[in-house]
mmCIF file of C-alpha atoms in Angstrom:
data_model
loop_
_atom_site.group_PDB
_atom_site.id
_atom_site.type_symbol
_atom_site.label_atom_id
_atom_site.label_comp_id
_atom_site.label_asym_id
_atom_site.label_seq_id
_atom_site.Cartn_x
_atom_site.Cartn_y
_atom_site.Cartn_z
ATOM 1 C CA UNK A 1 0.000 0.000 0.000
ATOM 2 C CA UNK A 2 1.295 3.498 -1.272
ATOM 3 C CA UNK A 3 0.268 6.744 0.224
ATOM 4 C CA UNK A 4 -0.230 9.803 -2.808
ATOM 5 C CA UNK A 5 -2.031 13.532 -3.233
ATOM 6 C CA UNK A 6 -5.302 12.976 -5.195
ATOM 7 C CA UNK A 7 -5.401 14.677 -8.669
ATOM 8 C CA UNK A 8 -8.957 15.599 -10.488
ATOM 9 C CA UNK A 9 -8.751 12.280 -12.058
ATOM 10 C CA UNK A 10 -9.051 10.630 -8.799
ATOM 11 C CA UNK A 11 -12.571 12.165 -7.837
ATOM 12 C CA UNK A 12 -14.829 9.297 -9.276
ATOM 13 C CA UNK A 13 -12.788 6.668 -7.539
ATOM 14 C CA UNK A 14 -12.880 8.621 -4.874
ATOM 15 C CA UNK A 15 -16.497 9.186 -4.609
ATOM 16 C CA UNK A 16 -16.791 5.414 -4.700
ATOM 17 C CA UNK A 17 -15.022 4.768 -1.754
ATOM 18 C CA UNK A 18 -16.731 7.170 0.023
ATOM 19 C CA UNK A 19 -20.219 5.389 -0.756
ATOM 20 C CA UNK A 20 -19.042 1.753 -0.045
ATOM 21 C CA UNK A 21 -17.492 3.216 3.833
ATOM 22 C CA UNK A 22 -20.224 5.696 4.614
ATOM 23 C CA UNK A 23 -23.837 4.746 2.345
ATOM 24 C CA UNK A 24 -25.495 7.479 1.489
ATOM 25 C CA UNK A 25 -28.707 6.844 4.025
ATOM 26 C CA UNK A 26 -28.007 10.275 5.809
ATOM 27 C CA UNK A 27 -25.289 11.339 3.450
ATOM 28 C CA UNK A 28 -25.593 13.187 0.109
ATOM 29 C CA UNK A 29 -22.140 11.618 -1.584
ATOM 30 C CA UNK A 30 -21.494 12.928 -5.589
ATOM 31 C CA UNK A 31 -18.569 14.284 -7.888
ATOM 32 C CA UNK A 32 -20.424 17.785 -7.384
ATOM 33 C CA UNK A 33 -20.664 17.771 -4.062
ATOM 34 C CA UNK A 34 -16.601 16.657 -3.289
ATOM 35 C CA UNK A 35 -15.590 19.407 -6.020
ATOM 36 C CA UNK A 36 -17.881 22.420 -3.930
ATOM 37 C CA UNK A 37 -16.481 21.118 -0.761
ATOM 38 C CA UNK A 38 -12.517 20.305 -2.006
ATOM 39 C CA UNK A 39 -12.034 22.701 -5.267
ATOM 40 C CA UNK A 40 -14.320 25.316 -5.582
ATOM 41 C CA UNK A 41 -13.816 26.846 -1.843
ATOM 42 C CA UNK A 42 -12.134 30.108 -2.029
ATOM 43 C CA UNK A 43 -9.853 29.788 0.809
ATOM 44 C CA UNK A 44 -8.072 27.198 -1.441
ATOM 45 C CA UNK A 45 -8.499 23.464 -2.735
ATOM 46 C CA UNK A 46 -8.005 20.566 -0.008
ATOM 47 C CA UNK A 47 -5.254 18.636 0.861
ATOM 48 C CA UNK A 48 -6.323 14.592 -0.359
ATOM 49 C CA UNK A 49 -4.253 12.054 0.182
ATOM 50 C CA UNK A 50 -5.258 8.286 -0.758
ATOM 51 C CA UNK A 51 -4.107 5.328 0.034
ATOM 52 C CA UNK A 52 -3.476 2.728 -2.796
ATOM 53 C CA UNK A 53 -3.231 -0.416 -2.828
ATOM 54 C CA UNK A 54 -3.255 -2.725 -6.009
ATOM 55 C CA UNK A 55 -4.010 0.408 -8.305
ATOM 56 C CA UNK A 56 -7.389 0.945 -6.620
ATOM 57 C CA UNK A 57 -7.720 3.562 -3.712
ATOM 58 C CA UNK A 58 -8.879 1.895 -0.380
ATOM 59 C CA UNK A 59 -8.674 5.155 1.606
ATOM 60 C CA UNK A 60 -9.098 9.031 1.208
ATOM 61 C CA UNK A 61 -8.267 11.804 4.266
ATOM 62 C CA UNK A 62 -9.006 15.438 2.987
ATOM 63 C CA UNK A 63 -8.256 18.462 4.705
ATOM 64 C CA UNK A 64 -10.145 21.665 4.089
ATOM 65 C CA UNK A 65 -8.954 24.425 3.673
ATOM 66 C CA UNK A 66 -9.827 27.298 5.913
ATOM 67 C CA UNK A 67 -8.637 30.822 7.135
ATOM 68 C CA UNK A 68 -9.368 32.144 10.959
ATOM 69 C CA UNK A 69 -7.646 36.170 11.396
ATOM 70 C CA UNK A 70 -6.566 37.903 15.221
ATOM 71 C CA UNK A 71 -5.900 41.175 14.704
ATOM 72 C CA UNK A 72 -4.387 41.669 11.382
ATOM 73 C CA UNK A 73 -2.883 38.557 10.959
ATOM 74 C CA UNK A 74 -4.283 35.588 8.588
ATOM 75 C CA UNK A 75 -4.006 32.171 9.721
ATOM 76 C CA UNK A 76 -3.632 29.535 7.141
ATOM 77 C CA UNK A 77 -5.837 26.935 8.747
ATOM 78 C CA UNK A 78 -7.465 22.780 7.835
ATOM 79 C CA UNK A 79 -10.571 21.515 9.036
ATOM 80 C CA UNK A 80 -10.380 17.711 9.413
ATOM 81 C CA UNK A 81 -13.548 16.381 7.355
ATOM 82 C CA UNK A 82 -14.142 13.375 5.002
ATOM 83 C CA UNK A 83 -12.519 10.221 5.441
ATOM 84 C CA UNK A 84 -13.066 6.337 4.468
ATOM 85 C CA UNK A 85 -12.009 3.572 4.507
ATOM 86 C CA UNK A 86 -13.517 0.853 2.115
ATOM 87 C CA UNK A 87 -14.734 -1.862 3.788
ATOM 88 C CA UNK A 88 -12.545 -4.624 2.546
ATOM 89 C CA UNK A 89 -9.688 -2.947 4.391
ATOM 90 C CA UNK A 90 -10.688 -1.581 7.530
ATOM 91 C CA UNK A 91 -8.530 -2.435 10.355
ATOM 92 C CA UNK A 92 -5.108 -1.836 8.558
ATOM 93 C CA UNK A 93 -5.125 1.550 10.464
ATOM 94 C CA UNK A 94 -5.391 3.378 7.133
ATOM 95 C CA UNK A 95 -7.084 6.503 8.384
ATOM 96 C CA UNK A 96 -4.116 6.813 10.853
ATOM 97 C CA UNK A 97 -1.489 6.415 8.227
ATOM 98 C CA UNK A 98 -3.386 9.082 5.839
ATOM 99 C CA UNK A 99 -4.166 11.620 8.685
ATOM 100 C CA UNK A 100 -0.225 11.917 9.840
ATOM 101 C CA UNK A 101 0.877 11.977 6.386
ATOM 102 C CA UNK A 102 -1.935 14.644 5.226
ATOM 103 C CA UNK A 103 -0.259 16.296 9.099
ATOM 104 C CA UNK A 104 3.206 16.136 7.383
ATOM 105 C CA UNK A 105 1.828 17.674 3.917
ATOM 106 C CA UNK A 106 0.184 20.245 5.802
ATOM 107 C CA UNK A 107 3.822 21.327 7.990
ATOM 108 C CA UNK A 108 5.719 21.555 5.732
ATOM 109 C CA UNK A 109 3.235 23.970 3.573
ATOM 110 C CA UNK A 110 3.453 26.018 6.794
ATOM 111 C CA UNK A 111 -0.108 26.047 7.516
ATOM 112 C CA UNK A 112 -0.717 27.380 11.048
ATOM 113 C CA UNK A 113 -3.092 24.762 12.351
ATOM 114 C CA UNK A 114 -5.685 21.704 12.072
ATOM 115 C CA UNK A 115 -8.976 22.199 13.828
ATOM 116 C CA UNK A 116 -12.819 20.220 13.657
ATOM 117 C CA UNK A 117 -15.493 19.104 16.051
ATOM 118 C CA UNK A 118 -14.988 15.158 16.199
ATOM 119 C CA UNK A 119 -17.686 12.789 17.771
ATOM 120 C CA UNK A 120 -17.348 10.918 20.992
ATOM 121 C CA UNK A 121 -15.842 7.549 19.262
ATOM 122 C CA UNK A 122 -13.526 9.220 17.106
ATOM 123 C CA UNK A 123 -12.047 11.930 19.248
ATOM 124 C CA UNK A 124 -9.980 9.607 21.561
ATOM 125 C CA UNK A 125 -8.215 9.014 17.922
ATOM 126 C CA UNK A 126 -7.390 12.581 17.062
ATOM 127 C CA UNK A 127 -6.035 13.147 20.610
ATOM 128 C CA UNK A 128 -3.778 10.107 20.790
ATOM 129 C CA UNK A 129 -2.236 11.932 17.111
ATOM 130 C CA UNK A 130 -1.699 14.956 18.778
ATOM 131 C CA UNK A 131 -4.557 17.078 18.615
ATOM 132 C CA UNK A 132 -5.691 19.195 21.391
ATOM 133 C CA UNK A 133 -8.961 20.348 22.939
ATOM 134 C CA UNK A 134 -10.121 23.608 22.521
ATOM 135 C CA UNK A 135 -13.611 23.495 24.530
ATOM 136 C CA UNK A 136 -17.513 23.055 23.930
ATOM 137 C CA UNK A 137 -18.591 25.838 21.365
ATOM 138 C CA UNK A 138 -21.009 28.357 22.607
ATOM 139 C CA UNK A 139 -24.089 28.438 21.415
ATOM 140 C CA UNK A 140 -27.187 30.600 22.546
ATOM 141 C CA UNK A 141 -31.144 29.604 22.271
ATOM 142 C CA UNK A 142 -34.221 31.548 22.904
ATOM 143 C CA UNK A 143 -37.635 30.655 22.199
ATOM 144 C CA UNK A 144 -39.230 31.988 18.590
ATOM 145 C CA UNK A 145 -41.372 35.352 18.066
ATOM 146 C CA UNK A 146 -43.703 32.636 17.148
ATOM 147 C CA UNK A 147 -43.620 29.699 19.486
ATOM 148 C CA UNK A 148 -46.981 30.772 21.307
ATOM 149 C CA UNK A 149 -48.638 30.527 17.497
ATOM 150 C CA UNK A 150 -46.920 27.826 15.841
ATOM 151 C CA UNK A 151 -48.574 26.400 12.658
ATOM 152 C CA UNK A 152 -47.392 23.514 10.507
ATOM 153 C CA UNK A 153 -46.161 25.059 7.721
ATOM 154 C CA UNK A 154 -43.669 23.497 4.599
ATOM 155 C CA UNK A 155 -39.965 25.088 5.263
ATOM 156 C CA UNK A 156 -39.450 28.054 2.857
ATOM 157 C CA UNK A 157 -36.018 29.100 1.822
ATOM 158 C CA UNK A 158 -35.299 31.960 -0.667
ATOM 159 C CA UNK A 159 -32.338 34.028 -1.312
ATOM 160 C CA UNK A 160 -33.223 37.596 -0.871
ATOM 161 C CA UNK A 161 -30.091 40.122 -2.045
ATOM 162 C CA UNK A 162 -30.796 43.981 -2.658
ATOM 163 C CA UNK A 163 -27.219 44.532 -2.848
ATOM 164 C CA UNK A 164 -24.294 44.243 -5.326
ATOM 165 C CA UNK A 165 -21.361 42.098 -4.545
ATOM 166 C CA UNK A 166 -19.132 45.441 -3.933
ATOM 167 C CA UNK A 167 -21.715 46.669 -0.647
ATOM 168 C CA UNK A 168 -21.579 42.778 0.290
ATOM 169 C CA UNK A 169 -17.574 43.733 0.373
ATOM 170 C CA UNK A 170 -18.040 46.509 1.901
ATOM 171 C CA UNK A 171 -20.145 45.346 4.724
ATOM 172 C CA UNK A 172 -17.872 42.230 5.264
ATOM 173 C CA UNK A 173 -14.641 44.746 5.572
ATOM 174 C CA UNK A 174 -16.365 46.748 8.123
ATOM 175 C CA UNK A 175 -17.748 43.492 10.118
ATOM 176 C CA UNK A 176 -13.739 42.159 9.976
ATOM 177 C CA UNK A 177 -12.440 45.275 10.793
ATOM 178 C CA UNK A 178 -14.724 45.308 14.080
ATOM 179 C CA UNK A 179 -13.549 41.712 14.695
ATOM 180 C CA UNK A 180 -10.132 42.461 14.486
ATOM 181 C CA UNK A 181 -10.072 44.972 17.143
ATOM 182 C CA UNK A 182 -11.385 42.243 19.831
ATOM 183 C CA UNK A 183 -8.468 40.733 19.517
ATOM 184 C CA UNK A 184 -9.863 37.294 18.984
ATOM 185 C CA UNK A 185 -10.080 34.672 16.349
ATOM 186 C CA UNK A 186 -12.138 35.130 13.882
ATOM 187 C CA UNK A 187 -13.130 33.832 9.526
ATOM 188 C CA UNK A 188 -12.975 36.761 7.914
ATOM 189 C CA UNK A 189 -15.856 37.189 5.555
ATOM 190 C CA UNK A 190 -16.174 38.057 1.894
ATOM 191 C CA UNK A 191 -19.104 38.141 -0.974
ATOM 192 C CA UNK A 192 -17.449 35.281 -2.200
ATOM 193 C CA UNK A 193 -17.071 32.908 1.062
ATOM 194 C CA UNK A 194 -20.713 34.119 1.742
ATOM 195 C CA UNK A 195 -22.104 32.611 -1.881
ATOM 196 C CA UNK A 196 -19.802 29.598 -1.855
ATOM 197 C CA UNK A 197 -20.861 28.722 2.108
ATOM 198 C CA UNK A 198 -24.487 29.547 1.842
ATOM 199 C CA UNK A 199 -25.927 30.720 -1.045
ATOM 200 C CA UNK A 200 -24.489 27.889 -3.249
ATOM 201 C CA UNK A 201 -24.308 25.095 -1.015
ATOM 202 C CA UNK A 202 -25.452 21.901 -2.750
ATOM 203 C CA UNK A 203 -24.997 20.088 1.365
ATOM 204 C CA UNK A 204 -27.523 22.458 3.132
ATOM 205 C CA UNK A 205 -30.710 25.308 1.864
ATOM 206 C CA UNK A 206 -30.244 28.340 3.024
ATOM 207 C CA UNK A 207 -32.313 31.238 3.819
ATOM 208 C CA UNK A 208 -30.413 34.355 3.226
ATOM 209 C CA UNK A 209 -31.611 37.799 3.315
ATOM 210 C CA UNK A 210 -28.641 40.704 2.521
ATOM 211 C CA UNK A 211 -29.423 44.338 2.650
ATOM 212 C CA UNK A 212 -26.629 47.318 2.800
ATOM 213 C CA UNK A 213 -26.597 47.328 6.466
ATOM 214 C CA UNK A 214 -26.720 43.647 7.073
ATOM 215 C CA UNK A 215 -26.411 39.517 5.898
ATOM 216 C CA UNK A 216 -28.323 36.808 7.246
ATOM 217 C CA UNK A 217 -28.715 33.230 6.632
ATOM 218 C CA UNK A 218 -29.914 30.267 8.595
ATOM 219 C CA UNK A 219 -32.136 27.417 8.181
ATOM 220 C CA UNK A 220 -34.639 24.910 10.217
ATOM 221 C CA UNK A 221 -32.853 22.006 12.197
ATOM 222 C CA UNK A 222 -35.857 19.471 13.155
ATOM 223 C CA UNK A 223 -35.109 18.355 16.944
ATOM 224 C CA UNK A 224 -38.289 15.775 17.369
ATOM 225 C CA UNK A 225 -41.202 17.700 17.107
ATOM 226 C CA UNK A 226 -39.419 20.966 17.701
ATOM 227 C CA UNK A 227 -38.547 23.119 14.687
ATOM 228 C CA UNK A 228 -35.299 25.441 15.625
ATOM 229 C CA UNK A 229 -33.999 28.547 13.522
ATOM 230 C CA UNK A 230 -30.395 28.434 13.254
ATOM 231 C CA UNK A 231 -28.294 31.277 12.341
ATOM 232 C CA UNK A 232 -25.318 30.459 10.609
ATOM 233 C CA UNK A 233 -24.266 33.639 9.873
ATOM 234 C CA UNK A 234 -25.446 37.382 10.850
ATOM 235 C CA UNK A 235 -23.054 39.542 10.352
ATOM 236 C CA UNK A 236 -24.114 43.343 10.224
ATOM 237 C CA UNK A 237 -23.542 47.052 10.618
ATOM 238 C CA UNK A 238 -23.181 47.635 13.966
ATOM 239 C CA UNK A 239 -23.858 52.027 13.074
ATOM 240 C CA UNK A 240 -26.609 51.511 11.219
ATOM 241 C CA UNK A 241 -28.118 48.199 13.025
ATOM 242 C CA UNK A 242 -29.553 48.689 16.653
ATOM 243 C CA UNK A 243 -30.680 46.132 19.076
ATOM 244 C CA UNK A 244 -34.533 47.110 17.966
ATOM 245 C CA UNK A 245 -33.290 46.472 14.436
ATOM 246 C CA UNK A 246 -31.786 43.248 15.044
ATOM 247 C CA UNK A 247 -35.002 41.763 16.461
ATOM 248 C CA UNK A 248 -37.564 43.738 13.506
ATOM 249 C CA UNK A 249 -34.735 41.359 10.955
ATOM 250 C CA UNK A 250 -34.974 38.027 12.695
ATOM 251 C CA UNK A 251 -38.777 38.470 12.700
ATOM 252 C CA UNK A 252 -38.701 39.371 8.929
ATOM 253 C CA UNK A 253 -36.203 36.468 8.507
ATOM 254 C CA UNK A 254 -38.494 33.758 10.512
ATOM 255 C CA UNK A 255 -41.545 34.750 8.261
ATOM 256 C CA UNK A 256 -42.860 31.761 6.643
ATOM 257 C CA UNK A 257 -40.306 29.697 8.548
ATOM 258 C CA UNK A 258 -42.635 28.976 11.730
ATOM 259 C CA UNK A 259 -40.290 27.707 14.190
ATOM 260 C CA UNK A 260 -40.204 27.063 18.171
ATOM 261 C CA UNK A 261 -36.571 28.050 18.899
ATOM 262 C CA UNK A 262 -34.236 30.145 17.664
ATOM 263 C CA UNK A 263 -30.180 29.472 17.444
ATOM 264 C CA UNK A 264 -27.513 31.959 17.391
ATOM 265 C CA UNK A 265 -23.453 32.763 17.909
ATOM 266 C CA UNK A 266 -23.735 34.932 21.519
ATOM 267 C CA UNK A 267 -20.017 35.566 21.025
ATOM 268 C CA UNK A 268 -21.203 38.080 17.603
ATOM 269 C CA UNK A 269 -25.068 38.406 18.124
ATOM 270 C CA UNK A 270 -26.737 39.755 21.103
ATOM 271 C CA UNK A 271 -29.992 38.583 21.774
ATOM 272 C CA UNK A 272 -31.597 37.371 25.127
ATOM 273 C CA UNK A 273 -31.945 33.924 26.012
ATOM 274 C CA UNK A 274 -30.012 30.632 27.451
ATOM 275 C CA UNK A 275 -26.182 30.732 26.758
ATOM 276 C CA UNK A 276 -23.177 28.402 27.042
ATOM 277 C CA UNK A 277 -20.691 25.977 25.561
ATOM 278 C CA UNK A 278 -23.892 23.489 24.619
ATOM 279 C CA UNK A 279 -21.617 23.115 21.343
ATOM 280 C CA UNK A 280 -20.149 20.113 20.318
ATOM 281 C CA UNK A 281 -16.329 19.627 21.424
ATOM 282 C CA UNK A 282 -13.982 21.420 19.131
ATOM 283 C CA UNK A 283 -10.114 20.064 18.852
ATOM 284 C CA UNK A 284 -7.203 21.210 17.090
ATOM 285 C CA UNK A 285 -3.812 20.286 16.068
ATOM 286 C CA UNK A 286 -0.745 23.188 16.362
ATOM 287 C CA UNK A 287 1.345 22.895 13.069
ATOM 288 C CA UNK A 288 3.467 26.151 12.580
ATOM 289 C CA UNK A 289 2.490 28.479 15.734
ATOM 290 C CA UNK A 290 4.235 30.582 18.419
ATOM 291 C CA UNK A 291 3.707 28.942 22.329
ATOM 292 C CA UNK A 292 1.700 32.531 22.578
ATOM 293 C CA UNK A 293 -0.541 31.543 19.351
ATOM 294 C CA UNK A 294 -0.905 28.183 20.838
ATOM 295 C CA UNK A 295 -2.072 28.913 24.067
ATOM 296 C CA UNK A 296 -4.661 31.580 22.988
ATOM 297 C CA UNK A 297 -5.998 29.176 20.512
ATOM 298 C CA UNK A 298 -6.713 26.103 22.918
ATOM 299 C CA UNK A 299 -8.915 28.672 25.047
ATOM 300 C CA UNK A 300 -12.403 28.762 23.444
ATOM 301 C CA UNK A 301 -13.257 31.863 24.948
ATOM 302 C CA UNK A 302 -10.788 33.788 22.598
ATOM 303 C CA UNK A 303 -12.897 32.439 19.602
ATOM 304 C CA UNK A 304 -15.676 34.545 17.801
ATOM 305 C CA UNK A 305 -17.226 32.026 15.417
ATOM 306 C CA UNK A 306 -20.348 31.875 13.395
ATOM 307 C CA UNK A 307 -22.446 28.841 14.223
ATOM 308 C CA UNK A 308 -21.781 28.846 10.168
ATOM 309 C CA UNK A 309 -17.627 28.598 10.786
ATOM 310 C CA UNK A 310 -17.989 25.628 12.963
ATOM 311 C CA UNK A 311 -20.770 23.744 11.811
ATOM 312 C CA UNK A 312 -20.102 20.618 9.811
ATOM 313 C CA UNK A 313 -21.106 20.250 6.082
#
């Protein structure tokens, strides 16, 4: 068994693998999909690696690429997402092999750091390879301007954008610039991130409403019979956008959504309701950091994500 970087050509194959390891009963698995996810993202096309083994790839390990920003300075960053195995060679300790290797590519192309939110039977993995928790993200939840007068409703998602792409820039630069005076870590946002992670997403249907003075999207996460609005991403004007405001836009945003809870980032939106680290766990790996960098970055309080930045898709 060889380890190598997957080229274009490999993306069928690849696909394959991914179906026989994972099914597609809960997953959406297609050529489309990997290239969105792994070419098309504008922070940069993923680092693959495969493993090979008689000419046919029995494992894949991709890295995303990502950027987080503190102060003025970019971080090149990885999220750790798809991986398989197929199932006529599990328990050769492939995905171990492929994740230090895809560690090693990532080094020595002096990105900063590795980060994702693994689940309870995976994580002991990841920390055994050297990654590093971070804490539970926080998350805040409130009930909905309509809980009291729920109906049953279908889901409704539109994309509503009054705006050009240049006032979508401009509104981004002046949301980053606020971010980078808190002095904590932070994606910075662009037009372009914005239609690749939301308005274009093939994964997940977003709602997204964008006028000069603010950006919204979110959709409906079913919890039993409990319908909850979660906001990805707000990000906003804070001059022009007062605390009335920001309630009058949620409203509008909810309409013809009809949902019992509501979702949102209380690190960059201020709204009442319950807060805390109800968040999955989120990890990360140090690469090419300072012992400063480091130790800021495995305290989740210095950390001013989007539910959007963290979420998985």
């Amino acid at each position: 068994m060889n380890i190598k970087e997957a080229t274009k050509k490999d993306i069928p194959e690849i696909v394959s693998v991914l179906k026989a390891s994972l099914g597609e009963k809960h997953l959406i698995l297609s050529e489309d999909i990997w290239r969105f996810k792994h070419l098309d993202n504008p922070f940069g096309e993923s680092i693959t690696l495969l493993a090979v083994e008689n000419n046919k790839i029995v494992g894949v390990r991709a890295f995303m690429k990502w950027q987080w920003a503190q102060s003025k300075k970019i971080y090149s960053a990885l999220r750790a997402v798809d991986t398989a195995t197929h199932p006529e060679h599990q328990g050769k300790g492939i995905f171990k092999k492929l994740t230090l290797a895809a560690v090693e590519v990532a080094t020595n192309a002096g990105d900063n750091f590795i980060f994702n939110t693994p689940n309870d039977l995976s994580r002991p993995g990841y920390l055994k390879m050297g990654w590093q928790p971070v804490g539970k993200i926080s998350v805040g939840v409130k009930p909905s301007f309509s809980f009291l007068k729920f109906k049953k409703i279908p889901d409704y998602y539109s994309i509503q954008k009054n705006v050009t792409t240049f006032e979508i820039n401009c509104l981004c630069d002046k949301w980053n610039e606020i971010l980078s005076m808190s002095n904590s870590y932070f994606t910075p946002k662009s037009a372009e991130f914005l239609s690749w992670r939301y308005e274009n997403n093939p994964l997940q249907e977003y709602k997204v409403i964008c006028e000069d003075s603010y950006y919204i999207a979110g959709y409906i996460k079913k919890r039993g019979n409990l319908k909850e609005l979660r906001i990805a991403e707000f990000i906003f004007d804070e001059k022009m956008v007062t605390s009335k405001d920001l309630r009058r836009i949620i409203s509008k945003f909810q309409k013809n959504l009809s949902t019992h809870l509501i979702s949102f980032s209380p690190e960059l939106l201020k709204l009442r309701g319950k807060k805390g680290n109800f968040g999955p766990l989120l990890v990360l790996n140090e690469l090419n950091l300072s012992s400063h960098e480091k130790t800021d970055l495995i305290d989740i309080s210095n950390w001013k994500n989007s539910i959007g930045d963290l979420e998985l898709f």
